Coordinates of C-alpha atoms in Angstrom, one line a residue:
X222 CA 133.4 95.2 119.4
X223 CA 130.1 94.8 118.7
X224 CA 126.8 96.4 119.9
X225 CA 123.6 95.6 121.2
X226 CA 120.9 98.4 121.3
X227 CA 117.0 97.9 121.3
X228 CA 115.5 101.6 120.6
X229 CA 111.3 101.6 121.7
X230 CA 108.3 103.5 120.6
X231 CA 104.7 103.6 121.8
X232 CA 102.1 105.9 120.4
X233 CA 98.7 106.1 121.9
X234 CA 95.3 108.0 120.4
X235 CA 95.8 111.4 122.5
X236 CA 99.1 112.4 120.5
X237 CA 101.2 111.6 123.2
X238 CA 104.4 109.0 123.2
X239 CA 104.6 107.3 126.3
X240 CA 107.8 105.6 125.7
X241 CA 110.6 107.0 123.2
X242 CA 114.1 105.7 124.4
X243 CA 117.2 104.1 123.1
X244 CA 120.3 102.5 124.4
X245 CA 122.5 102.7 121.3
X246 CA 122.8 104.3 117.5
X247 CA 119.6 104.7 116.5
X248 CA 118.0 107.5 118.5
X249 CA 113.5 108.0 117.7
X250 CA 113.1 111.9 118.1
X251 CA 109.7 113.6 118.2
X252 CA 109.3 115.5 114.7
X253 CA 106.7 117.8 113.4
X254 CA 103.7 115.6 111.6
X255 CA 102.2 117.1 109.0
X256 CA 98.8 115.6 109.2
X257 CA 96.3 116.8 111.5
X258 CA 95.5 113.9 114.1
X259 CA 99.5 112.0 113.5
X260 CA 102.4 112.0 115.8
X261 CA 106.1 111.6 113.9
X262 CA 108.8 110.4 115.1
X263 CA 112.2 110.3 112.8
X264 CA 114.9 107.9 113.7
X265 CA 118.3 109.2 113.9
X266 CA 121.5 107.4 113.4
X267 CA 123.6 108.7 116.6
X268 CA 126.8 106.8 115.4
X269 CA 127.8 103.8 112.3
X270 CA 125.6 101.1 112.2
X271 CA 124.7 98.1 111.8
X272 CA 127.9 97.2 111.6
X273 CA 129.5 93.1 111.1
X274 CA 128.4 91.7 114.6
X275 CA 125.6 94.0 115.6
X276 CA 122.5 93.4 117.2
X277 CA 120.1 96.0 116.6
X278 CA 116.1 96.7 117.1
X279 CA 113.4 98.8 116.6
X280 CA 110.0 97.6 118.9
X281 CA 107.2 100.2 118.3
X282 CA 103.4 99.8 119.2
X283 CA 101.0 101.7 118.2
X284 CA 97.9 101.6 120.9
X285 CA 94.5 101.5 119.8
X286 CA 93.4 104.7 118.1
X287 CA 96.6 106.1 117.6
X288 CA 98.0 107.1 114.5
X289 CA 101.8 107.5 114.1
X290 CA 104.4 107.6 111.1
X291 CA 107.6 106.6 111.5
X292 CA 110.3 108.1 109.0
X293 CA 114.3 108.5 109.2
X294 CA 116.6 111.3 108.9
X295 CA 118.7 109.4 106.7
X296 CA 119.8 106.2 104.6
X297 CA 120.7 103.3 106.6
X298 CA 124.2 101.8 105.4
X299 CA 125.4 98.3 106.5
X300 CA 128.7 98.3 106.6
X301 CA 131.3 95.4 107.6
X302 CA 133.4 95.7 110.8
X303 CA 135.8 94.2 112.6
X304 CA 133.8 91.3 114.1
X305 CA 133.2 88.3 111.3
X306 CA 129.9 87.5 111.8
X307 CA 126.6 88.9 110.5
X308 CA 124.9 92.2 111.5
X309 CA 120.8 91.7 112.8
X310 CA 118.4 94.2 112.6
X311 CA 115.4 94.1 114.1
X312 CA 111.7 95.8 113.7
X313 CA 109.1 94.5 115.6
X314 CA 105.7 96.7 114.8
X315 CA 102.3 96.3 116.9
X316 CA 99.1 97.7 115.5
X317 CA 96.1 98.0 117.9
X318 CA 92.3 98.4 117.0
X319 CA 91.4 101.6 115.1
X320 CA 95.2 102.7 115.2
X321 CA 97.3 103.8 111.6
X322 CA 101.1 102.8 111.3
X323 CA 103.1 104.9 108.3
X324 CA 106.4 103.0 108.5
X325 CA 108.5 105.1 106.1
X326 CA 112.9 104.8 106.3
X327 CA 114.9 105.8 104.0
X328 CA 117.4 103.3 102.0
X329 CA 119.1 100.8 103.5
X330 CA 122.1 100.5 101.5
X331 CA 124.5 97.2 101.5
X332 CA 128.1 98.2 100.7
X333 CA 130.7 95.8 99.4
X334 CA 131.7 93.5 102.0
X335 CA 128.9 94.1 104.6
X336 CA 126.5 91.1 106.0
X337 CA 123.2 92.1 107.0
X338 CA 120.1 90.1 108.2
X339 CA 117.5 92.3 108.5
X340 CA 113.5 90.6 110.3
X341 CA 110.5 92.5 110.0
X342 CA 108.0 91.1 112.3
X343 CA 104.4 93.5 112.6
X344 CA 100.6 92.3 114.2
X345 CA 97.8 94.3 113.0
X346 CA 94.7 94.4 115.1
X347 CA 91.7 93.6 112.2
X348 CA 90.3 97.4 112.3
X349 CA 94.3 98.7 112.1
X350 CA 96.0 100.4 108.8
X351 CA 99.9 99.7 107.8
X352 CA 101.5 101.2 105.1
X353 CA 105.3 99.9 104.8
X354 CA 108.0 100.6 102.7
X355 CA 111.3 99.4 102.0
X356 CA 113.9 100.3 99.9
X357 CA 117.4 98.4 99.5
X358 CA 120.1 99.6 97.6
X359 CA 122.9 97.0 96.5
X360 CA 126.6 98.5 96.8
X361 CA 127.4 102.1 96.4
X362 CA 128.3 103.9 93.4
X363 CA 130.6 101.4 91.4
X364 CA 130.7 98.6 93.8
X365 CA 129.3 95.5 94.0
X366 CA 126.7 94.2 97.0
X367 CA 127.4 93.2 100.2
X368 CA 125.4 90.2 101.6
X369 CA 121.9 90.7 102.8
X370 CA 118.7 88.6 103.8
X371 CA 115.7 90.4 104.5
X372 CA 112.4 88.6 105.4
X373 CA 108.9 90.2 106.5
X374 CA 106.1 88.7 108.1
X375 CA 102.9 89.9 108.7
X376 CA 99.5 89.0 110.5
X377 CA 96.5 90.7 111.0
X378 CA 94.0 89.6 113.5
X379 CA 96.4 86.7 114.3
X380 CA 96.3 85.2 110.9
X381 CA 99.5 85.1 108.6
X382 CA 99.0 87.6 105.4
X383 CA 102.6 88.4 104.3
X384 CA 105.6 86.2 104.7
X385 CA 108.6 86.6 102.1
X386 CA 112.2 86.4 102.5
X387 CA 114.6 88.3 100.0
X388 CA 118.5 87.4 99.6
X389 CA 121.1 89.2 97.5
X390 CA 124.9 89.5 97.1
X391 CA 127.3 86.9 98.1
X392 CA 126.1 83.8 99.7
X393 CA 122.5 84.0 98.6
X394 CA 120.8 81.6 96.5
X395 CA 121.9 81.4 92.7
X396 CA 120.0 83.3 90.4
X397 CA 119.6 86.4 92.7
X398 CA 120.9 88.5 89.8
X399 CA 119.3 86.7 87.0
X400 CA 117.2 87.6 84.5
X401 CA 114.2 86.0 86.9
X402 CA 115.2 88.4 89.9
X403 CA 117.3 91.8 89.6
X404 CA 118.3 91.1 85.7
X405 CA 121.2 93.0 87.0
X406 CA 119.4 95.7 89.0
X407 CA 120.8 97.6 91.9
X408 CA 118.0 98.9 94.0
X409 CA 114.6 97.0 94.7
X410 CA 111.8 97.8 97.3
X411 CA 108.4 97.0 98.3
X412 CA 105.3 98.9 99.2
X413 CA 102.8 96.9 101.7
X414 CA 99.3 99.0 102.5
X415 CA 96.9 97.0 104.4
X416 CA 93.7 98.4 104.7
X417 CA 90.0 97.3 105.2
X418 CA 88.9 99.2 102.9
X419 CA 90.1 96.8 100.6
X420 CA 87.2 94.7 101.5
X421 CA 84.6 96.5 100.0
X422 CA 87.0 97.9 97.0
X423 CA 89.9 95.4 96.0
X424 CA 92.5 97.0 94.5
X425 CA 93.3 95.3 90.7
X426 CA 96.7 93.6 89.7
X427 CA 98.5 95.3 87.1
X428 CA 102.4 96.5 86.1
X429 CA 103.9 99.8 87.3
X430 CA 105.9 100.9 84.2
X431 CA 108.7 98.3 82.9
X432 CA 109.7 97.4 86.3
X433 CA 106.9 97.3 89.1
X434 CA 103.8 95.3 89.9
X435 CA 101.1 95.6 91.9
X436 CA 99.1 92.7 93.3
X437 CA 95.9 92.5 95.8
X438 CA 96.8 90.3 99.0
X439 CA 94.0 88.4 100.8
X440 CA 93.8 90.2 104.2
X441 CA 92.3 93.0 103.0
X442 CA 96.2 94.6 101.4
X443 CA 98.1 95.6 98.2
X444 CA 101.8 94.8 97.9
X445 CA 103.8 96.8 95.4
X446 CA 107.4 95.0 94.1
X447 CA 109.6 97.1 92.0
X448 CA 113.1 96.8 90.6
X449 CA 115.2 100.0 89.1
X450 CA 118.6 100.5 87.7
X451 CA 119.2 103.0 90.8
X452 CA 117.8 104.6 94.2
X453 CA 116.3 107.4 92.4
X454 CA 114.4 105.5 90.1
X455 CA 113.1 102.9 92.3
X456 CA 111.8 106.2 94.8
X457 CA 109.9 107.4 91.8
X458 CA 108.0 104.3 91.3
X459 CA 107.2 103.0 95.0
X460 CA 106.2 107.6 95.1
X461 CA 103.6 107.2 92.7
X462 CA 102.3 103.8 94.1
X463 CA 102.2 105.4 97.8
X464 CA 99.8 108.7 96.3
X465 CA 97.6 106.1 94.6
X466 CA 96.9 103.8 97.4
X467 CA 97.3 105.4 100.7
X468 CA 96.7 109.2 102.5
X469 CA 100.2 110.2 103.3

């Protein structure tokens, strides 16, 4: 049996959160922020998921003025189940005038045999700040990928600034492990920070080490792409990217 479960979030500027509910697994608690002026809230996995068949979202707005980060206790794991059809999981951020959104999970990890979509949708008022990272890890220790398609899209005053869709492990495009893509890496991730302040100081392209980039967006944003041999390599390169670019 499958499940359907939408969990909410709404920040506004006085610290308080006047909605913070879920009907399924994953369960937003209130959590200590440790930055004067932020609210927290940590997601917590109440049970397995998502698992084959799933239908799972996150909607979170952050009203104007507000600043919130949003973290998670854990790593998310897609795992198959006993329904054969794909898992969804849904985010669907809204970022109001003046307001700050630190969308930080942990990894989601694809395990052998799982089949995961995964749709980032976020609206940034033109005055807002994002700062969004992602971090996929393909199989567990020793085993190969499951299936997963990932795609984010992002616009800011109504205007489209980011739209990319990722696919790895079976049933993806060929080449997704070539020497073009992964080159046989098991953990990638991404670091968006949008920011006006970009407008008046552009950040410069440039490589993070043997297996990062950094490249300017028109919007005002910087978006970090990195590829490592493994979860802890690929934190340590999207860690020193998030101290350089953003006040987290």
């Amino acid at each position: 049996m499958s499940l359907r479960a939408t969990a909410r979030i709404a920040a506004a500027a006085d610290g308080s959160l006047p909605v913070l509910e879920s009907d399924g697994p994953l369960a937003p608690r209130r959590t200590r922020a440790a930055a004067p002026g932020w609210t927290r809230v940590t997601v917590v996995g109440a049970m397995s998921a998502p698992l084959g068949g799933d239908r799972l979202a996150i909607e979170t707005e952050v009203r104007d003025g507000a600043r919130l980060r949003v973290d998670s206790a854990a790593a998310t794991l897609a795992l198959p189940g006993r329904v054969p059809h794909p898992a969804a999981y849904e985010l669907r951020l809204r970022v109001g005038a003046y307001a700050a959104l630190h969308w930080l999970p942990e990894q989601l990890v694809s395990a052998h045999g799982s089949d995961l979509r995964v749709r980032t949708d976020v609206d940034l008022d033109a005055t807002a700040r994002l700062v969004l990272r992602e971090e996929q890890v393909l199989g567990r220790h020793g085993e190969p990928p499951g299936t997963l398609f990932s795609r984010l899209t992002v616009r800011r005053a109504g205007r489209p600034l980011l739209d990319q869709e990722l696919a790895y492990g079976p049933g993806a495009p060929g080449g997704w492990d070539g020497g073009a893509v992964l080159a046989g890496h098991r953990a990638t991730g991404q670091l968006l920070v949008v920011d006006p302040a970009f407008e008046e100081e552009p950040v410069a392209a440039r490589p993070l080490g043997e297996h990062g980039a950094l490249t300017p967006l028109a919007g005002p944003a910087a978006l970090v792409t990195a590829v490592a041999p493994d979860a802890l390599a690929l934190s340590r390169i999207l860690d020193a990217a998030l101290t350089e670019l953003a006040d987290v």
